[in-house]
Coordinates of C-alpha atoms in Angstrom, one line a residue:
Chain A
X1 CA 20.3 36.5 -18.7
X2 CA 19.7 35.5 -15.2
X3 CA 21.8 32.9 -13.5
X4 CA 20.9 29.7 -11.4
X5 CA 21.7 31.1 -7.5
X6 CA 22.5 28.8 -4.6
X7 CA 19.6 29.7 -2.2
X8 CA 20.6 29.2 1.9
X9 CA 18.1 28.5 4.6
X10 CA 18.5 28.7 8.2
X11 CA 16.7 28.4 11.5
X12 CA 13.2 28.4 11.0
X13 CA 12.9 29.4 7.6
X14 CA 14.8 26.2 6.7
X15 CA 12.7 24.8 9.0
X16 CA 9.2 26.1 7.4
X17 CA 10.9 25.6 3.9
X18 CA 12.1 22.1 4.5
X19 CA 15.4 21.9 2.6
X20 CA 18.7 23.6 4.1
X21 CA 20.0 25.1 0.2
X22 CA 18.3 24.9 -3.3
X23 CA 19.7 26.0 -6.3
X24 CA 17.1 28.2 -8.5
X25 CA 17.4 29.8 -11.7
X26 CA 14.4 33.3 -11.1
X27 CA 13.0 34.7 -13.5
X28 CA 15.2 38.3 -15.5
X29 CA 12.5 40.3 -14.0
X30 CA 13.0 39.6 -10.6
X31 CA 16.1 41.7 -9.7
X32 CA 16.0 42.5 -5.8
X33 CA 16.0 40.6 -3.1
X34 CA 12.1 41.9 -2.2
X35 CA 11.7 40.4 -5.8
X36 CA 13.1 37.4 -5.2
X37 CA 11.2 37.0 -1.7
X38 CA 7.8 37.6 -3.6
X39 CA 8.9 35.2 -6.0
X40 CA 9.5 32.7 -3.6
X41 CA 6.3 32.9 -1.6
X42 CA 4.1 32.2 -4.7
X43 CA 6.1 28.9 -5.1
X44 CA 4.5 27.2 -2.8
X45 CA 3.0 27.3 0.7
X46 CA 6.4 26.0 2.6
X47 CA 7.8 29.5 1.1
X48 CA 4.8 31.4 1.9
X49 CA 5.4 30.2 5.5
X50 CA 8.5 31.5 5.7
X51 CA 8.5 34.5 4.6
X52 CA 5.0 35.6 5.7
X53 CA 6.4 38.0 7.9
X54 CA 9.4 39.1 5.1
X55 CA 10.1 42.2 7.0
X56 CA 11.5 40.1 9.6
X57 CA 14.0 37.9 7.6
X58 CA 17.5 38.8 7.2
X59 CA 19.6 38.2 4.1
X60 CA 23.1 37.7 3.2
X61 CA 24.3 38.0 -0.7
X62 CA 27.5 35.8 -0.6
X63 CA 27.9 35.9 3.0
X64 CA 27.4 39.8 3.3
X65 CA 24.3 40.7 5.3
X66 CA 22.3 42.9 2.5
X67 CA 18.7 45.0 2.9
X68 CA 15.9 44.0 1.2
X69 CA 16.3 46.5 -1.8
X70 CA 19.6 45.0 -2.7
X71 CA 20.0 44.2 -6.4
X72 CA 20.5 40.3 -6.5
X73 CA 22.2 40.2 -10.0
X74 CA 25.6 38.5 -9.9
X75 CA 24.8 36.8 -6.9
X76 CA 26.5 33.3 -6.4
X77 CA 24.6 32.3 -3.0
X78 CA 21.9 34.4 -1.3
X79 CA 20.8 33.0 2.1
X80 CA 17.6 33.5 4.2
X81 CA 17.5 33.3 8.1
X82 CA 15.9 35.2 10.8
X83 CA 17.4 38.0 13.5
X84 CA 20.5 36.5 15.0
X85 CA 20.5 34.8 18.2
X86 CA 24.5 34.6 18.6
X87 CA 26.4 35.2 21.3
Chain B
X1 CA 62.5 48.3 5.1
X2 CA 59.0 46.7 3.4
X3 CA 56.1 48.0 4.4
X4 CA 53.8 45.0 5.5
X5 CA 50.6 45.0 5.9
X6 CA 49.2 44.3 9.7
X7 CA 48.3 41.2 10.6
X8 CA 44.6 40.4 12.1
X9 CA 45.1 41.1 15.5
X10 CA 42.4 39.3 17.0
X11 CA 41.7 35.7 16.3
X12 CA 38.5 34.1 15.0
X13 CA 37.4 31.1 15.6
X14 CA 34.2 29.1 14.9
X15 CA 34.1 25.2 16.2
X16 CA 32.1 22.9 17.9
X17 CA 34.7 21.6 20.9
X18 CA 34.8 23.5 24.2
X19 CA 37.9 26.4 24.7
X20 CA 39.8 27.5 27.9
X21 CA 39.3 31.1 28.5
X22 CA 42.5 30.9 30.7
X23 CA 44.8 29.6 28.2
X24 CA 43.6 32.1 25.2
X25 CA 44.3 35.0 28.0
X26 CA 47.0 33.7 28.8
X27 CA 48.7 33.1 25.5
X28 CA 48.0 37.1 24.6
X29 CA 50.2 38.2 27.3
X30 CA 53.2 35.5 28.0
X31 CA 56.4 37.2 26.9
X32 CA 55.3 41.0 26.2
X33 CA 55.2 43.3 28.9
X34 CA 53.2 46.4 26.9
X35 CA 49.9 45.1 27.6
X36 CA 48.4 46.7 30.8
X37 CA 44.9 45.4 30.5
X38 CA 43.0 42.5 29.3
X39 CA 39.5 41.8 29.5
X40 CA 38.0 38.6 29.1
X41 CA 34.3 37.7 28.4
X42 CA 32.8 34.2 28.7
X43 CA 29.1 33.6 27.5
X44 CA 27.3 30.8 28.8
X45 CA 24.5 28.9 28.4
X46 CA 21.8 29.1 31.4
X47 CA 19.2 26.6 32.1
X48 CA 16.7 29.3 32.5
X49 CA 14.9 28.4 35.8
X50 CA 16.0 24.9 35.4
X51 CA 13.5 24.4 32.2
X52 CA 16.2 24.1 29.6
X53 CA 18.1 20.9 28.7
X54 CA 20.3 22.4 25.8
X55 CA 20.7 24.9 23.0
X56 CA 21.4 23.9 19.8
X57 CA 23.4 26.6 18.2
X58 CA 23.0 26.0 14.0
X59 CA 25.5 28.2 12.3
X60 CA 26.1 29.6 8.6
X61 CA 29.7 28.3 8.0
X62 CA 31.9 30.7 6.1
X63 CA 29.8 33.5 6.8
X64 CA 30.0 33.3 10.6
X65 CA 33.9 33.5 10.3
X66 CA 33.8 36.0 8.1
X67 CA 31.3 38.2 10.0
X68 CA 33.5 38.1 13.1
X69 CA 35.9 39.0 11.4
X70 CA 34.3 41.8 10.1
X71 CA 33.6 43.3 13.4
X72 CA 36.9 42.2 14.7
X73 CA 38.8 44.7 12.3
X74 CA 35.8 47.1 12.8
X75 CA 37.4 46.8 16.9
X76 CA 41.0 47.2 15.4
X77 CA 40.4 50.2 13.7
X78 CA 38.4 51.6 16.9
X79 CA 40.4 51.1 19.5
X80 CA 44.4 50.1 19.9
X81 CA 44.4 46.9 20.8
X82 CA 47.2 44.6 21.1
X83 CA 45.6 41.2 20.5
X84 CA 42.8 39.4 20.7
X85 CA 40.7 36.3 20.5
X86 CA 37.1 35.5 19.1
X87 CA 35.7 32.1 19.5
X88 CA 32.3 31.1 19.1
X89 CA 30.9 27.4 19.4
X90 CA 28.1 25.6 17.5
X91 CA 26.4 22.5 18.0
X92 CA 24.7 21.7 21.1
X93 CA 26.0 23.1 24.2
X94 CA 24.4 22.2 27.9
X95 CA 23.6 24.6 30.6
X96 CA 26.5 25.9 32.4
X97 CA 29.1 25.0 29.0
X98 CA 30.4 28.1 27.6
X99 CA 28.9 29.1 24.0
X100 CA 31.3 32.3 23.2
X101 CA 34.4 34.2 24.1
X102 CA 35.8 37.4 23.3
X103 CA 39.6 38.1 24.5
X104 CA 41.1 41.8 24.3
X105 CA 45.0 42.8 25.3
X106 CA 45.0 46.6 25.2
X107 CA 48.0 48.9 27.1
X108 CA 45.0 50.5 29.0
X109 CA 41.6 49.1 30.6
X110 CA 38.9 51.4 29.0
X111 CA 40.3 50.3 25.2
X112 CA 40.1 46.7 26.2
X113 CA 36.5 46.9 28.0
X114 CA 35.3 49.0 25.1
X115 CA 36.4 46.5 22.5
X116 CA 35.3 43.7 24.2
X117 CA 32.0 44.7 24.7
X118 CA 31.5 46.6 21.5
X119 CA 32.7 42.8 19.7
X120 CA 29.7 41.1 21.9
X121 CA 27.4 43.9 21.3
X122 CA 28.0 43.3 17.5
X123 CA 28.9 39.6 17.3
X124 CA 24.9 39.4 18.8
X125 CA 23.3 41.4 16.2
X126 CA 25.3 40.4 12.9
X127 CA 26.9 37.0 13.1
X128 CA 25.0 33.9 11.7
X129 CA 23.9 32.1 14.8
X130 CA 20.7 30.8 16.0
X131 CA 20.0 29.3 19.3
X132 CA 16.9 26.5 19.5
X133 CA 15.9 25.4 22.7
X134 CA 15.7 22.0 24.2
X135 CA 13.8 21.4 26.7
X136 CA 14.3 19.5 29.9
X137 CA 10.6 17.2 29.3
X138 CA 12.5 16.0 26.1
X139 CA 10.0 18.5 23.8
X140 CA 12.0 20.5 21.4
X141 CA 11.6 23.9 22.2
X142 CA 11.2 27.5 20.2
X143 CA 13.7 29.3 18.7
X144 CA 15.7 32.3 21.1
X145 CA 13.9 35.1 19.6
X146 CA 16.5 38.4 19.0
X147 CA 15.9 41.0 21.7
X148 CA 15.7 45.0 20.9
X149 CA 17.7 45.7 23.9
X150 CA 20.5 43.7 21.7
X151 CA 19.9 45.9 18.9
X152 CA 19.8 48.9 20.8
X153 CA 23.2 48.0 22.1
X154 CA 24.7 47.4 19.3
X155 CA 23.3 50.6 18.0
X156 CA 25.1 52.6 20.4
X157 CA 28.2 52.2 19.1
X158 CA 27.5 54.3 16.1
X159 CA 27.0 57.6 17.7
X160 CA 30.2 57.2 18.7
Chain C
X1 CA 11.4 31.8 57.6
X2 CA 13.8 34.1 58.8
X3 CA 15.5 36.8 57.1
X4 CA 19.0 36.8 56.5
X5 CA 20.6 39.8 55.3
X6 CA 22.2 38.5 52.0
X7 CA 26.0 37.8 52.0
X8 CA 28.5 39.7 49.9
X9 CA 28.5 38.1 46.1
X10 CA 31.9 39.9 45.6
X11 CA 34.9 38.6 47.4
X12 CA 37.4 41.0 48.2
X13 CA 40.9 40.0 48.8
X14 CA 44.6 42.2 49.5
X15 CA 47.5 40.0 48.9
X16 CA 51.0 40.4 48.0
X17 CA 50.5 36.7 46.2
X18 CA 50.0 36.5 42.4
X19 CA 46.5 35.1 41.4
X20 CA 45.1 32.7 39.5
X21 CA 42.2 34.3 36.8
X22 CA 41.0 31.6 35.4
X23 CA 40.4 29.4 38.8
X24 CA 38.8 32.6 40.0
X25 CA 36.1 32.7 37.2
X26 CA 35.5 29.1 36.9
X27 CA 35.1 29.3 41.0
X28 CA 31.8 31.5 40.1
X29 CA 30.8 29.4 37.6
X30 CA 31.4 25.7 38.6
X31 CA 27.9 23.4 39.8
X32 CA 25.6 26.1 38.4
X33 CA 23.6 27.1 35.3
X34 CA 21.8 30.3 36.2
X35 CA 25.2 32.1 35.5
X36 CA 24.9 33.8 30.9
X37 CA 27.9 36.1 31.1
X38 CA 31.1 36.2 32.9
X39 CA 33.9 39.5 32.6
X40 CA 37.3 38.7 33.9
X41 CA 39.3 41.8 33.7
X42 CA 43.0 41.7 34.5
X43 CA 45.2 44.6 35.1
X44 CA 48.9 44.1 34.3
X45 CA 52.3 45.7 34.8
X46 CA 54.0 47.4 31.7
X47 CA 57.3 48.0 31.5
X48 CA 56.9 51.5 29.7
X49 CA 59.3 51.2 26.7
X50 CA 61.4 48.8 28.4
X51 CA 62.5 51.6 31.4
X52 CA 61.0 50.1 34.0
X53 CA 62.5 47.0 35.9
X54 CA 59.6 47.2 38.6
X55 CA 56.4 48.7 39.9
X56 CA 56.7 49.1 43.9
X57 CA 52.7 48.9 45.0
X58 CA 52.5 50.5 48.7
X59 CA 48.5 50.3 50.6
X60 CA 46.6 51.0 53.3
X61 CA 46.5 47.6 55.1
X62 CA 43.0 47.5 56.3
X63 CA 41.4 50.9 54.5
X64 CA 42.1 48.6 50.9
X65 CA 40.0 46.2 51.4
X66 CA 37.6 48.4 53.3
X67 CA 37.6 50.9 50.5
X68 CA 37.5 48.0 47.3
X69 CA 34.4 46.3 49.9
X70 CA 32.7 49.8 49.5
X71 CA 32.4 49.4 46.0
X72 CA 31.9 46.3 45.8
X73 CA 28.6 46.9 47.7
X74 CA 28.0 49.7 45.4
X75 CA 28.2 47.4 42.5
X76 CA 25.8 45.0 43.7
X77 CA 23.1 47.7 44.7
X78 CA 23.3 48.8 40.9
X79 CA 23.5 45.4 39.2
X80 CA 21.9 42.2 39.4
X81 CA 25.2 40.0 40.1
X82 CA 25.1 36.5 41.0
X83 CA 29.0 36.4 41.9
X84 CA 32.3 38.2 41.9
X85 CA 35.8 38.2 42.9
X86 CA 38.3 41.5 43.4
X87 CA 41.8 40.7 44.2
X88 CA 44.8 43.6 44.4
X89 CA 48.3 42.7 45.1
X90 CA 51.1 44.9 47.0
X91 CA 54.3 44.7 46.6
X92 CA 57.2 45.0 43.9
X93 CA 55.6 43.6 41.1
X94 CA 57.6 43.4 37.3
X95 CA 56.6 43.7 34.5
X96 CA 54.0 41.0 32.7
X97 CA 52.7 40.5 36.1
X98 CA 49.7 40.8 37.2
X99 CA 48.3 43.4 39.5
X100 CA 44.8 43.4 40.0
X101 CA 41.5 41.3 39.0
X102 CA 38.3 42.0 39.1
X103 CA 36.0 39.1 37.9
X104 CA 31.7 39.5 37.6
X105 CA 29.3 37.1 36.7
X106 CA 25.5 37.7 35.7
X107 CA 22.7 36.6 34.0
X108 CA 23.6 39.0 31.1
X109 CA 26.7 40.4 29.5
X110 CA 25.6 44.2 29.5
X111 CA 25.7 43.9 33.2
X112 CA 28.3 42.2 33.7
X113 CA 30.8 44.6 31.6
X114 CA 29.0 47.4 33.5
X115 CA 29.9 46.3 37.1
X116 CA 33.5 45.1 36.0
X117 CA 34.2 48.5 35.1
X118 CA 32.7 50.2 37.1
X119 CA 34.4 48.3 39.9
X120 CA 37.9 49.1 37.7
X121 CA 37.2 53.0 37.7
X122 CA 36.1 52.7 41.2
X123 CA 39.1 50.9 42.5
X124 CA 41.4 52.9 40.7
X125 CA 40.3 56.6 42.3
X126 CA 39.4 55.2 45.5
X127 CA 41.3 52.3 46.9
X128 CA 44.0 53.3 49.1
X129 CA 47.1 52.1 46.4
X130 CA 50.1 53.8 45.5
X131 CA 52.6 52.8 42.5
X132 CA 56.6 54.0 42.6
X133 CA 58.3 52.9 39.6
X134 CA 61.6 51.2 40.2
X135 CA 64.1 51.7 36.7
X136 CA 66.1 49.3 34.9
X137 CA 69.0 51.0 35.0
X138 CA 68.7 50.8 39.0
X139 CA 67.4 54.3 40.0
X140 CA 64.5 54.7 42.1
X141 CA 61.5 56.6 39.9
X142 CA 59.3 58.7 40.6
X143 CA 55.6 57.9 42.3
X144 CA 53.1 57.2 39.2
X145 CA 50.9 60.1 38.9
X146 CA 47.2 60.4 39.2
X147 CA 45.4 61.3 35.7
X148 CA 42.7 62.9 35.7
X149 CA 41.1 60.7 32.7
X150 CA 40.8 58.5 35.5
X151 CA 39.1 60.6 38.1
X152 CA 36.4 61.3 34.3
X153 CA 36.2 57.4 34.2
X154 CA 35.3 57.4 38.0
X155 CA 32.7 60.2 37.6
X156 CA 30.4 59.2 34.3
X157 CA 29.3 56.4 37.0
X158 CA 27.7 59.3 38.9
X159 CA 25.0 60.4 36.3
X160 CA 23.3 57.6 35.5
Chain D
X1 CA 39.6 68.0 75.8
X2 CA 41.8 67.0 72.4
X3 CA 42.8 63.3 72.3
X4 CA 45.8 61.5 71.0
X5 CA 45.4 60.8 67.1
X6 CA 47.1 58.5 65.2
X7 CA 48.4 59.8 61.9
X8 CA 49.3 57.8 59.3
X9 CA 51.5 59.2 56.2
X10 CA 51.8 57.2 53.0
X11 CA 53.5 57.3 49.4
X12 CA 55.1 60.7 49.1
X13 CA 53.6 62.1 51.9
X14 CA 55.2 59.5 54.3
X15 CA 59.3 59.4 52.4
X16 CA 58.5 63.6 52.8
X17 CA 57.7 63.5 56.4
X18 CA 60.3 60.6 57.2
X19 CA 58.0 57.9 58.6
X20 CA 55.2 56.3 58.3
X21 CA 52.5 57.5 61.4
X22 CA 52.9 58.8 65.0
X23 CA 51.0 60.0 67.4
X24 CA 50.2 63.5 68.2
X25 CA 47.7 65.7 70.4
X26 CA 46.8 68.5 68.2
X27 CA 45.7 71.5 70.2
X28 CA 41.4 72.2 70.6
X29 CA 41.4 74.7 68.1
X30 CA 42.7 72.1 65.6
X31 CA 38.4 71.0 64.4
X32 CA 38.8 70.1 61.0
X33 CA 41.1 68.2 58.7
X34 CA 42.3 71.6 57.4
X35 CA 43.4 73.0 60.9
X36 CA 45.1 69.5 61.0
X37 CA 47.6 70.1 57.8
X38 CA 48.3 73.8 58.8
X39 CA 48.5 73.0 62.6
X40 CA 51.1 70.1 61.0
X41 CA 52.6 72.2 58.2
X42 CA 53.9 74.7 61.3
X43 CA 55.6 71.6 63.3
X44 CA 58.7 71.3 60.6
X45 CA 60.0 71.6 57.1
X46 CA 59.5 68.0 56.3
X47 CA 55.3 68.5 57.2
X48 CA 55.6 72.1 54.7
X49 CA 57.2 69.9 52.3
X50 CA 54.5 67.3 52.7
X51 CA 51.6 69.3 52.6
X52 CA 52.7 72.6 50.4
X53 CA 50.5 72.1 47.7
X54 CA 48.2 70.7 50.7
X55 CA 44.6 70.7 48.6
X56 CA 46.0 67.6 46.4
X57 CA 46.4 66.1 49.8
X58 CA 43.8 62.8 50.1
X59 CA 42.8 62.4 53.9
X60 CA 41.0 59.4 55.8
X61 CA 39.8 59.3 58.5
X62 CA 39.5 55.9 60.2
X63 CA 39.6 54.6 56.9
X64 CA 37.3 56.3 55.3
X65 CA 37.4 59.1 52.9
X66 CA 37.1 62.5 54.3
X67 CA 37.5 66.1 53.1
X68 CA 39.7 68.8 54.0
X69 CA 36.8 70.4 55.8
X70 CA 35.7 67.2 58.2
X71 CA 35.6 68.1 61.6
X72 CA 38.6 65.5 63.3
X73 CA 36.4 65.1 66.8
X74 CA 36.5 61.4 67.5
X75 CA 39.0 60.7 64.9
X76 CA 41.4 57.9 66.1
X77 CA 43.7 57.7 63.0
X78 CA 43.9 59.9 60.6
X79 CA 45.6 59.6 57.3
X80 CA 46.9 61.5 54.6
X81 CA 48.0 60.2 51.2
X82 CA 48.5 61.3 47.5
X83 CA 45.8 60.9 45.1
X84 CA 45.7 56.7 44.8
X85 CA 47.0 55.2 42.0
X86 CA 46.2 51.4 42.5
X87 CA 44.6 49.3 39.8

């Protein structure tokens, strides 16, 4: 039942990941973004990289900034990037 | 009469080319005379002891819009404001080139001073922007790391 | 190397003139790159509804700038500014006109709002200014009153 | 041993009075700002009408902010003014 999701990357986790946007199809069993980070890491070690500290990324689910628990499903675009630096 | 709904009363705008403070004060007052205060801030970028040679601001487009939005109608509904403007710059700005601005016409000067400041406050903390350094030696520099003391100012705003 | 005492970062001027806001901030910006955050407030006359025709601004030639120098100094003491401007006009002024400015420029936004204001609620409980409204329909109004939410704005300054 | 003061009147206080300073002697008993408004408030109506509700009075003394209970020895001008209303 899942669907493919268009996956963002900014700063340095685009950086450490390589590519700006993917577009991945996760596993059914991997239904929050936690999940999906975990998933992620055990790609490969570009992922790994990035999210070695996960506590520290920030995470929008179509362009709403979500927490960590969030449920992904239904998701369109879910994008990865660390603290702001705005202003 | 219809009952419309209100229009956004402070503007957002996201784009790479300079602005004129002046001119986006300036047009929130010409031809009213209710407004009795506006307060204008201008964020710049600082060469930091003369190391820097830019920032490069990278942005998430569509969500930066929308996020400043967000916290502009968050201001709206806080405080009575008048009008206002948002604009925030990406690309790569050089020391002493301004990176943001936030605008706010309000009848009295602790509405506009609040908004303001609460809109920077939040704008820091929640819109998609990331500032890399470049450095003067031509080395490309780290990325601006977020502060606490940004997070702990935008937290005050909730006790509120 | 001798030490000279350090000159005043905020200019202070009394004029029955109108002034310019922008020029004023780009001023304390313009040929350096140490400046992050400028606030430019601007205090304007309302009409009130449409009554008033005029605001008739009476001072105390030499105490104004005295007074608005006092807290300028005060300002600086409490926050690390690298430039500023204050500027209140006398006079009949109407309505979309300006009446006062107070510009700071920092390093960083947080004290940059904090000085401008302070400077506002400072200026506004202590600089020797008066305000008689003049009425549209030609009658002289009364002297605008002193409110006490100012005199609060003035003293939350104390306690920190 | 009392010298000539300059008084200064503005806003309200000065259209009450009828003009805008003058200078007076006040008798040696007159020490403090206080003494001052009664001592004044005895000259004429127009200084009762001035000062009648005389602790909302604002006094300064050589441009500087004073209260009611300064001692005026020294003072060259003295002023006395509404509550300010400026920015």
């Amino acid at each position: 039942m899942s669907q493919p999701i268009k996956l963002s990357y900014f700063a340095w986790v685009r950086e450490r990941i390589g590519r700006p946007d993917e577009t991945l199809q996760p596993p059914a069993d991997v239904r929050t973004v936690a999940d999906l980070i975990a998933w992620l890491s055990a790609r490969g070690e570009e992922y790994a990289y990035a999210f070695e500290k996960a506590t520290v990324i920030r995470v929008a689910i179509d362009r709403k900034h979500v927490k960590q628990d969030s449920p992904i499903e239904g998701a369109r675009e879910i994008a990865f990037f660390p603290p702001m630096t705005g202003g | 009469m219809e009952c419309a709904s209100s229009p956004a009363r402070i503007a957002v705008r996201i784009q790479r080319e300079d602005f004129d403070a002046a001119a986006q004060a300036n047009a929130l007052t010409r031809g009213r005379a209710d407004v009795g205060a506006v307060v204008t801030f201008t964020g710049l970028c600082r060469d930091e002891g003369g190391k820097l040679a830019a920032l490069e601001l990278e942005h998430y487009p569509g969500m930066a819009e929308d996020e400043i939005a967000r916290v502009a109608a968050e201001a709206e509904s806080r405080w009575p404001i008048l009008g206002g403007v948002a604009i925030h710059r990406y690309g790569k700005i050089a020391p002493g080139e301004n990176i943001v601005l936030v605008v706010i016409a309000s009848s009295h000067r602790a509405a506009a001073f609040e908004a303001a400041e609460f809109m920077m406050d939040y704008l820091k903390t929640r819109a998609p922007f990331w500032k890399k350094e470049h450095l003067k030696d031509g080395r490309e520099g780290a990325w601006v790391e977020a502060k606490d003391v940004d997070d702990a100012a935008a937290d005050r705003w909730r006790a509120t």
